[in-house]
PDB file of C-alpha atoms in Angstrom:
ATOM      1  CA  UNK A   1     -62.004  19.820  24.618  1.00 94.00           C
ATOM      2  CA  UNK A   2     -60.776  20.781  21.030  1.00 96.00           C
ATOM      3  CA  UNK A   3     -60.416  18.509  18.191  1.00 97.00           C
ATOM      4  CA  UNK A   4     -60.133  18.647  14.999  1.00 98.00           C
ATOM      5  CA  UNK A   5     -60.247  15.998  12.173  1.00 98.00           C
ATOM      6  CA  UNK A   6     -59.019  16.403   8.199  1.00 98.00           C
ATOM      7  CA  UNK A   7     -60.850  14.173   5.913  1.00 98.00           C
ATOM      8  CA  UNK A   8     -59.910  13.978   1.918  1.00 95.00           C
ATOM      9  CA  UNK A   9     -59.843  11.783  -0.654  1.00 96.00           C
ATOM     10  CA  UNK A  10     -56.575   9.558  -0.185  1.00 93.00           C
ATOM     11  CA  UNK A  11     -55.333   9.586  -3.744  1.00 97.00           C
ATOM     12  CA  UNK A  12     -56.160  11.608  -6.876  1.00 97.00           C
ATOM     13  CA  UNK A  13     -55.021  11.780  -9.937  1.00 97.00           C
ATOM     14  CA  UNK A  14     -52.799  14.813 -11.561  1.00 97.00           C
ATOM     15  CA  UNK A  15     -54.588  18.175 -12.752  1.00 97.00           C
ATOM     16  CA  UNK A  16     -57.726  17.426 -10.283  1.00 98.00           C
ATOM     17  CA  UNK A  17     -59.102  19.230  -7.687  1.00 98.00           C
ATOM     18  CA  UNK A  18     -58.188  18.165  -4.188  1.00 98.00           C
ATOM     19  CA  UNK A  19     -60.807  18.711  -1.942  1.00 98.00           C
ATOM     20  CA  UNK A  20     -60.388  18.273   2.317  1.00 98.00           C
ATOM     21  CA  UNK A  21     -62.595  18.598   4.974  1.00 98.00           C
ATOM     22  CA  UNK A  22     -61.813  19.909   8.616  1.00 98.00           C
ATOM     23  CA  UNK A  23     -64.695  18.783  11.138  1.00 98.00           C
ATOM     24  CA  UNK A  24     -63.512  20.263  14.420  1.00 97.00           C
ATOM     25  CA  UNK A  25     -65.437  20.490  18.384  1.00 96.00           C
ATOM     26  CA  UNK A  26     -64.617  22.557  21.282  1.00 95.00           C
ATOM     27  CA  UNK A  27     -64.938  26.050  19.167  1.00 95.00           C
ATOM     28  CA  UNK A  28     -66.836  27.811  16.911  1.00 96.00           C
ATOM     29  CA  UNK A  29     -65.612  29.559  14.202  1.00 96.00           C
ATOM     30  CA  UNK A  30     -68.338  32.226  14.477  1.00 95.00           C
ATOM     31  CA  UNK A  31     -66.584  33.054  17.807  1.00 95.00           C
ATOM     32  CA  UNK A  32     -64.653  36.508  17.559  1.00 95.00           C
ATOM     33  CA  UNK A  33     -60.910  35.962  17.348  1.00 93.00           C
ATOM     34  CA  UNK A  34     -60.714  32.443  16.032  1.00 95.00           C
ATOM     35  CA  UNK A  35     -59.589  31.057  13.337  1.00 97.00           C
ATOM     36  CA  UNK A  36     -58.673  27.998  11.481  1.00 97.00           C
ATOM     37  CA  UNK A  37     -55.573  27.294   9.308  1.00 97.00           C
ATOM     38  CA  UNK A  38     -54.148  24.284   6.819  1.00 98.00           C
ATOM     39  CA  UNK A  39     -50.844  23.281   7.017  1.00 98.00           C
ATOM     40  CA  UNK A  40     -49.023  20.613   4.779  1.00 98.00           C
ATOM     41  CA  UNK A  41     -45.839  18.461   5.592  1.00 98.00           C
ATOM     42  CA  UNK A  42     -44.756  15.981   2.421  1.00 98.00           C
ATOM     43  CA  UNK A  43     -43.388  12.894   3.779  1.00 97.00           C
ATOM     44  CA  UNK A  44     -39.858  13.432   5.407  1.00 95.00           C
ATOM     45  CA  UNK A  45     -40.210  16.850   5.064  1.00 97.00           C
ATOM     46  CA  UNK A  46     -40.964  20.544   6.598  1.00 97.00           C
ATOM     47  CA  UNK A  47     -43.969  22.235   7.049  1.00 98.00           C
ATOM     48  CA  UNK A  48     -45.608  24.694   4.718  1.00 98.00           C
ATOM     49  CA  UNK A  49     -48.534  26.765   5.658  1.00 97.00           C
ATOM     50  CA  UNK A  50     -51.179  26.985   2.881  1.00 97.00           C
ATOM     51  CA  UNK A  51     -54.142  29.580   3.974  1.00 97.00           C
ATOM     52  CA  UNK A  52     -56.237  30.778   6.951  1.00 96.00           C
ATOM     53  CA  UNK A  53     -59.427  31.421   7.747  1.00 97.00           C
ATOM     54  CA  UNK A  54     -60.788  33.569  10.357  1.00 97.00           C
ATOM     55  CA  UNK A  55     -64.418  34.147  12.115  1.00 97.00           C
ATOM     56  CA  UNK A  56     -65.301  37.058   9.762  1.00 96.00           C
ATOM     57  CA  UNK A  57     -64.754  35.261   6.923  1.00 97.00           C
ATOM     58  CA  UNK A  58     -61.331  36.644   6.007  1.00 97.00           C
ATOM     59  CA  UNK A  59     -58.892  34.454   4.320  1.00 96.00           C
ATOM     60  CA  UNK A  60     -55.389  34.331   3.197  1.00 96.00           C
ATOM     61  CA  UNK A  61     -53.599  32.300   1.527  1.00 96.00           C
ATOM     62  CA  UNK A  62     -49.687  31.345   0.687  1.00 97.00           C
ATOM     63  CA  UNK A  63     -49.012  32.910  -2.036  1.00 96.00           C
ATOM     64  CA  UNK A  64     -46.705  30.444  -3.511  1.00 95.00           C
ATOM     65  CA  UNK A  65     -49.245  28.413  -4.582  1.00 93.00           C
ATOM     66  CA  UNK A  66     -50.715  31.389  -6.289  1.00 75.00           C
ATOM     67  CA  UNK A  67     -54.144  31.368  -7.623  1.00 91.00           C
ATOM     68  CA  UNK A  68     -55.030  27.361  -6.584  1.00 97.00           C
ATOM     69  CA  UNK A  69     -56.429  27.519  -3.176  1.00 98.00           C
ATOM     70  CA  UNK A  70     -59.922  28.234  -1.916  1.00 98.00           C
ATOM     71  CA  UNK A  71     -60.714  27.934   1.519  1.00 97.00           C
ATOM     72  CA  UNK A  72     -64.571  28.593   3.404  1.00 98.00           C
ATOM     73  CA  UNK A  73     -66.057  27.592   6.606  1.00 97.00           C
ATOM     74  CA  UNK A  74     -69.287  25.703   7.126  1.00 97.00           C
ATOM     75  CA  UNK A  75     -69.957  27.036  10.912  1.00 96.00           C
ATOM     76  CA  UNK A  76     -73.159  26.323  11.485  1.00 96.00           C
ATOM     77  CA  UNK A  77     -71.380  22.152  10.970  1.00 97.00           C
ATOM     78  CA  UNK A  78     -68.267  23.207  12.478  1.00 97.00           C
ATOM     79  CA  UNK A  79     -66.472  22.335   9.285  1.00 98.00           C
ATOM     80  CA  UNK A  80     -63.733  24.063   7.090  1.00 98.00           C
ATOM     81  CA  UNK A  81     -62.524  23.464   3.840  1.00 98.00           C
ATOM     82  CA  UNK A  82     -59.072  23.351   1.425  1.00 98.00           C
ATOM     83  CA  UNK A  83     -59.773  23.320  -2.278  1.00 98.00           C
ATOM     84  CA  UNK A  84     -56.767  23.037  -4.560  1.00 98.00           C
ATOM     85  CA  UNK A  85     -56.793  22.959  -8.075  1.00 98.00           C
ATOM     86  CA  UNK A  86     -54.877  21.436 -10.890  1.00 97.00           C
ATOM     87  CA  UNK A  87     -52.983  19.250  -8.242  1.00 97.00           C
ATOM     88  CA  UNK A  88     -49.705  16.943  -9.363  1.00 97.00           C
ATOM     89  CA  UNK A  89     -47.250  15.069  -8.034  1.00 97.00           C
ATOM     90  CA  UNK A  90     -45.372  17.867  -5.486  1.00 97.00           C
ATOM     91  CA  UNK A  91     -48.919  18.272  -3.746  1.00 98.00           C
ATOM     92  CA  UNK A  92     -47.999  14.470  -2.253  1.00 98.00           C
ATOM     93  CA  UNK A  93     -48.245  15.442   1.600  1.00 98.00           C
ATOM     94  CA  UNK A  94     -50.035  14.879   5.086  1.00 98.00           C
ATOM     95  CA  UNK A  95     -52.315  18.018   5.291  1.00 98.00           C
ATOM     96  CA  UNK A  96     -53.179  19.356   8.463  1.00 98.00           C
ATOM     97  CA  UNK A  97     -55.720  21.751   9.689  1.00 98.00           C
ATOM     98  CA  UNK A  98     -54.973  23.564  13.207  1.00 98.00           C
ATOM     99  CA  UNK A  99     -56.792  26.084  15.448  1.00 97.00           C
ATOM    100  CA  UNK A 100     -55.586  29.333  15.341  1.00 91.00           C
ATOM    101  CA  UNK A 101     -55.236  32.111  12.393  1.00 74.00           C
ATOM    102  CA  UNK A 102     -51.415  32.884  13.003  1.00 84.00           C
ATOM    103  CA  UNK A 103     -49.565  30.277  16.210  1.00 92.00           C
ATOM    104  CA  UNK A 104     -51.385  27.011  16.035  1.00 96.00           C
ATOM    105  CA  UNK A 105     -52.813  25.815  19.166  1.00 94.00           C
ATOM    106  CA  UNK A 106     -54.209  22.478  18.147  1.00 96.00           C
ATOM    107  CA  UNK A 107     -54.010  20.552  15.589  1.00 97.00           C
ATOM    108  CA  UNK A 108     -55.720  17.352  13.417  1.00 98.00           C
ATOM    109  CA  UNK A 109     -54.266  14.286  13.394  1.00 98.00           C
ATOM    110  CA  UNK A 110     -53.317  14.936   9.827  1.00 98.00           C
ATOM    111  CA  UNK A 111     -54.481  12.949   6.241  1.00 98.00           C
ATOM    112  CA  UNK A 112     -52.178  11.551   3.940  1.00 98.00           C
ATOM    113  CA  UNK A 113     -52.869  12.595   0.027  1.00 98.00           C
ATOM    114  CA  UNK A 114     -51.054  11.049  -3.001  1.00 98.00           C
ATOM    115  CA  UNK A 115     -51.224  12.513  -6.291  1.00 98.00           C
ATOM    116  CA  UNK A 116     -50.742   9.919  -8.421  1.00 96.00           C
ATOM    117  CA  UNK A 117     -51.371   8.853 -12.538  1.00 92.00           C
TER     118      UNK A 117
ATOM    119  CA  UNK B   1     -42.296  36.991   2.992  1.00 95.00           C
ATOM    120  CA  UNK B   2     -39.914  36.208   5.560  1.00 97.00           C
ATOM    121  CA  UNK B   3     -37.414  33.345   5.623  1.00 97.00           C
ATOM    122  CA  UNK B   4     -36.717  31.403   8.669  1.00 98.00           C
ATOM    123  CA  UNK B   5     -33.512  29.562   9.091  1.00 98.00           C
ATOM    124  CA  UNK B   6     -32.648  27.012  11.727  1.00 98.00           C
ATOM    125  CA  UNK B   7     -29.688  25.448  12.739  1.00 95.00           C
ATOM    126  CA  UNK B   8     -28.296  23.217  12.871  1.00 97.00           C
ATOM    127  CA  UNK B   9     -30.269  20.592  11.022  1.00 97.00           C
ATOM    128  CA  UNK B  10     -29.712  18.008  13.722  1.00 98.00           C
ATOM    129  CA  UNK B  11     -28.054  17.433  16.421  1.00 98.00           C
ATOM    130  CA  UNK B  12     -27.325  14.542  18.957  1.00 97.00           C
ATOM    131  CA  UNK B  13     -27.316  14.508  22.554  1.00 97.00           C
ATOM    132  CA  UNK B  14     -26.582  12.600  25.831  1.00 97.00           C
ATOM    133  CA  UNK B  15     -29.689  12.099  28.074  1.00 97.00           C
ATOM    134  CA  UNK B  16     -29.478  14.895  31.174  1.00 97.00           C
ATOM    135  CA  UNK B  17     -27.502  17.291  28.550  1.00 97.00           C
ATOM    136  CA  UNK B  18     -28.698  20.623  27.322  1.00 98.00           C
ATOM    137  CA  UNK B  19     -29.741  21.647  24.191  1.00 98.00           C
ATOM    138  CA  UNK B  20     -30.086  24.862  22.195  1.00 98.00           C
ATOM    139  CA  UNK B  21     -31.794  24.823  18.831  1.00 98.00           C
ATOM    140  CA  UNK B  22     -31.367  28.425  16.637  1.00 98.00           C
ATOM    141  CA  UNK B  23     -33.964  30.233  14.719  1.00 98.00           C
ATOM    142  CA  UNK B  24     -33.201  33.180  12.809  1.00 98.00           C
ATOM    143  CA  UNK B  25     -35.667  35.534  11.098  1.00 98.00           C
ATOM    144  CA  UNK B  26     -34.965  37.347   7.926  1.00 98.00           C
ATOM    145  CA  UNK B  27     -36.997  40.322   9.579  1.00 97.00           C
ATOM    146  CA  UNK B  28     -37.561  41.474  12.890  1.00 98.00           C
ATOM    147  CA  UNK B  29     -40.342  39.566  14.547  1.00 98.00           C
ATOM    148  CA  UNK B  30     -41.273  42.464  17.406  1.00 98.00           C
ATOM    149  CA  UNK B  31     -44.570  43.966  17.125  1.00 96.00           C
ATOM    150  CA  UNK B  32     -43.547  47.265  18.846  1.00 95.00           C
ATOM    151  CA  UNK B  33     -47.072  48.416  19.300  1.00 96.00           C
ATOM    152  CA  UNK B  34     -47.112  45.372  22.251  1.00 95.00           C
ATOM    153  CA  UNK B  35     -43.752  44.770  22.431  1.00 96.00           C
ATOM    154  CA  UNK B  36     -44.436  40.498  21.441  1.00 97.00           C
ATOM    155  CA  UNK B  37     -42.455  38.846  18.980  1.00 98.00           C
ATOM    156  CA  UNK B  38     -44.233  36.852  16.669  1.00 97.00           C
ATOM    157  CA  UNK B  39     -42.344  33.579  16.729  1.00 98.00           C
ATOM    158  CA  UNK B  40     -43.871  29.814  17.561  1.00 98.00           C
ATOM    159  CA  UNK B  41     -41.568  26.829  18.575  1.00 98.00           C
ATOM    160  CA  UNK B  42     -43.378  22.948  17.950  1.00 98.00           C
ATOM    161  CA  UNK B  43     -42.396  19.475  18.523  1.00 98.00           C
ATOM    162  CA  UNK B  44     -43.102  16.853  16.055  1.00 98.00           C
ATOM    163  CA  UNK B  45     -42.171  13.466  17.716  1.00 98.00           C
ATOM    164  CA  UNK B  46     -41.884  10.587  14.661  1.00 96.00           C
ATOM    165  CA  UNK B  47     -44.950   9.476  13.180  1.00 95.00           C
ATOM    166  CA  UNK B  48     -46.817  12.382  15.306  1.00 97.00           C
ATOM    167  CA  UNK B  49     -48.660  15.098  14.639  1.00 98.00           C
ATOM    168  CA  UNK B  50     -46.865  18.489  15.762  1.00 98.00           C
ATOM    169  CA  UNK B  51     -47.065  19.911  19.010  1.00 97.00           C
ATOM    170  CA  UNK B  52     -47.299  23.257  19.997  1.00 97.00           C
ATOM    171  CA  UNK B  53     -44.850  24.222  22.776  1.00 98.00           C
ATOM    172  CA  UNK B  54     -44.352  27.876  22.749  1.00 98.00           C
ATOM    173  CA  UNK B  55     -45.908  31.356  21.715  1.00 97.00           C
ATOM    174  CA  UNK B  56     -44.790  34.455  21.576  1.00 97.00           C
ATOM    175  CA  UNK B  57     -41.427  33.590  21.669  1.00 98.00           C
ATOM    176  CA  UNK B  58     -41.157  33.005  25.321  1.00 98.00           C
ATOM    177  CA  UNK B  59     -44.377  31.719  26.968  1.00 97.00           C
ATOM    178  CA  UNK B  60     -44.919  27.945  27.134  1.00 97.00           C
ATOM    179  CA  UNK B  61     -48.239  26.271  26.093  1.00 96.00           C
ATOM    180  CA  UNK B  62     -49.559  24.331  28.462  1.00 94.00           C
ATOM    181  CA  UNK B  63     -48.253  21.564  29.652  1.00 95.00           C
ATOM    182  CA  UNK B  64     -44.965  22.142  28.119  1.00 97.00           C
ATOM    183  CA  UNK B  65     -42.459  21.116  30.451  1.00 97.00           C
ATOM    184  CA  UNK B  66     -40.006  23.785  32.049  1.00 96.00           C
ATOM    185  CA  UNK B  67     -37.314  21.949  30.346  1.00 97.00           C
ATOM    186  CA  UNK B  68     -38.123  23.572  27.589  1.00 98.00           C
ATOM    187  CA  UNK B  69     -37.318  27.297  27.077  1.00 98.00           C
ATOM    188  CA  UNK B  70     -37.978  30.166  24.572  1.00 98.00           C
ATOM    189  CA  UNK B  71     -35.557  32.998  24.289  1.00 98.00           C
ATOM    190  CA  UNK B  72     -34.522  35.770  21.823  1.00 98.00           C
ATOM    191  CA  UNK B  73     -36.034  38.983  20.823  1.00 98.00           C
ATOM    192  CA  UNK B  74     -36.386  40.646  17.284  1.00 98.00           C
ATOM    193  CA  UNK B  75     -34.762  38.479  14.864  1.00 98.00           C
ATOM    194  CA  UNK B  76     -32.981  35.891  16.992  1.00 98.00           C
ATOM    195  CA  UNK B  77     -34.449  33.069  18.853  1.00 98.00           C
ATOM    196  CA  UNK B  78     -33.132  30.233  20.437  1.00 98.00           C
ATOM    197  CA  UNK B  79     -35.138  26.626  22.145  1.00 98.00           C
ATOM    198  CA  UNK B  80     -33.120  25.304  24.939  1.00 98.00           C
ATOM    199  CA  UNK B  81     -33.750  22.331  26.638  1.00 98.00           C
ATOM    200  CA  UNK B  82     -32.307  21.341  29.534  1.00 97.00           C
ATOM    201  CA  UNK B  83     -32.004  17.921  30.878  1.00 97.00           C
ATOM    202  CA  UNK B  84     -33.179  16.121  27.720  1.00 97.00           C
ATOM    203  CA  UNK B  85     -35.268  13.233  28.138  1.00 97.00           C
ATOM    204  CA  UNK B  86     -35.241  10.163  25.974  1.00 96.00           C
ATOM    205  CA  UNK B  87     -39.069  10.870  25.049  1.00 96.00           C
ATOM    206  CA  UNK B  88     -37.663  14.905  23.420  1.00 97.00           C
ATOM    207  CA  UNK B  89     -36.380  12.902  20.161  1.00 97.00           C
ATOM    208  CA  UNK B  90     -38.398  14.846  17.606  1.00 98.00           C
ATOM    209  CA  UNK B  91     -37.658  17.103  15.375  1.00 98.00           C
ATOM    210  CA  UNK B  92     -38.080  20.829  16.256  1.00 98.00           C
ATOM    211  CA  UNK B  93     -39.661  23.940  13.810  1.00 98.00           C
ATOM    212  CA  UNK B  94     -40.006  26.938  14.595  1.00 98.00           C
ATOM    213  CA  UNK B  95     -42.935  29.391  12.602  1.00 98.00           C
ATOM    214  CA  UNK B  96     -42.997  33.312  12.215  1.00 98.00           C
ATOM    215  CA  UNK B  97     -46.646  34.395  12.634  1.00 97.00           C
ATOM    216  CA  UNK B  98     -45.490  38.762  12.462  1.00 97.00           C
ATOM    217  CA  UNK B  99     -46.739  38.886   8.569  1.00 96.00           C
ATOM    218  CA  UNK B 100     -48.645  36.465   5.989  1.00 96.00           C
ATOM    219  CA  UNK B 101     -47.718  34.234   4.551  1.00 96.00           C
ATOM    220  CA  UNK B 102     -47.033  32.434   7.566  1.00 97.00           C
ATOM    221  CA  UNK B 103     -43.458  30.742   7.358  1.00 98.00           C
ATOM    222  CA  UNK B 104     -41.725  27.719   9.196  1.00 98.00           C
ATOM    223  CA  UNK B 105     -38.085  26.746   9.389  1.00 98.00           C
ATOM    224  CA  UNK B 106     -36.969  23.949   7.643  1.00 98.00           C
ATOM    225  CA  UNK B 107     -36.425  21.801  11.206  1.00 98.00           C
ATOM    226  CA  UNK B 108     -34.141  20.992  13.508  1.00 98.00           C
ATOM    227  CA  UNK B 109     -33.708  17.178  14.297  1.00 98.00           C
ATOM    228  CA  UNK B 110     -33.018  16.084  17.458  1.00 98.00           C
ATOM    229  CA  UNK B 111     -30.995  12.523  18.032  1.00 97.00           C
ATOM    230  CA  UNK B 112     -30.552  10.783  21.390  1.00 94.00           C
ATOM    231  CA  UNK B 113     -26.921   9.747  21.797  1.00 92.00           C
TER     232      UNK B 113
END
């Protein structure tokens, strides 16, 4: 069974880093062909896919956001990880992480972050 | 990248009445190498996390009912559902996955007359 779990810091305060953890079961992410992706949704509003990460470490990432996203993989824990950087108030949104590098089989139950002074 | 329009922005139905949400790529979506189009339909009920409920354009995931069916080819795509349930009120997005960076349409919401 596959599940995955985001985990972050709730609220943070403008230019600081935001940093969320995926802890996921069911797959590894050392396993050929799978990947993991984040996803945000601010409240009342669409989605907008952030980065990937894949089993050989490749990574992409939305461009949009330019130069403020990391993301890595912890798969000897199962984990993956979202770093952004210099975050304000438009980075207010449920973030999501989902199995799959492109179509998103599963996903986390989501976790609310408010950038807030 | 490629923009992803979908219409209309809501729409409000009868139960046992059939629906058909559009998607419309800025790009073709058809991988002619293995003939697939690279286009994802989900179902976000309120307060929920979103659901997938079909890949590749045309194949359901499981447990998707068979109300619920993926058409279009290229750069047109269209969710119907047929018979809509009470329990379908969500709202509706539909992703390209052809080309990074991935992109989603803004939504379509769907009301129970």
């Amino acid at each position: 069974q596959v599940t995955l779990k985001e985990s972050g810091p709730g609220i943070l305060q403008p230019s600081q880093t935001l940093s969320l953890t995926c802890t996921f079961s069911g797959f590894s992410l050392s396993t050929y062909g799978m990947g993991v992706g984040w996803i945000r949704q601010p409240s009342g509003k669409g989605l907008e896919w952030l980065a990937n990460i894949w089993w050989d470490d490749d990574k992409y990432y939305n461009p949009s956001l330019k130069n403020r996203l990391t993301i890595s993989k912890d798969t000897s824990n199962n984990q993956a990880f979202l770093k952004i950087t210099n975050v304000d108030t438009a980075d207010t949104a449920t973030y999501y992480c989902a199995l799959g590098g492109n179509y998103f089989d599963y996903w986390g139950q989501g976790v609310m972050v408010t950038v807030s002074s | 990248d490629i923009a992803i329009t979908q219409s209309p922005s809501s729409v409000a139905v009868s139960v046992g009445e059939t629906v058909t949400l559009s998607c419309k790529s800025s790009q073709s979506l058809l991988y002619s190498e293995n003939n697939k189009d690279y286009l994802g339909w989900y179902q976000q009920k309120p307060g929920q996390t979103p659901k997938p409920l079909i890949y590749w354009a045309t194949n359901r995931h499981t447990g998707v009912p068979d109300r619920f069916t993926g058409s279009g080819s290229g750069t047109d795509f269209t969710l119907i559902i047929s018979s809509v349930q009470a329990e379908d009120l969500a709202d509706y997005y539909c992703e390209q996955y052809f080309v990074y960076p991935l992109t989603f349409g803004s939504g379509t919401k769907l009301e129970i007359k």
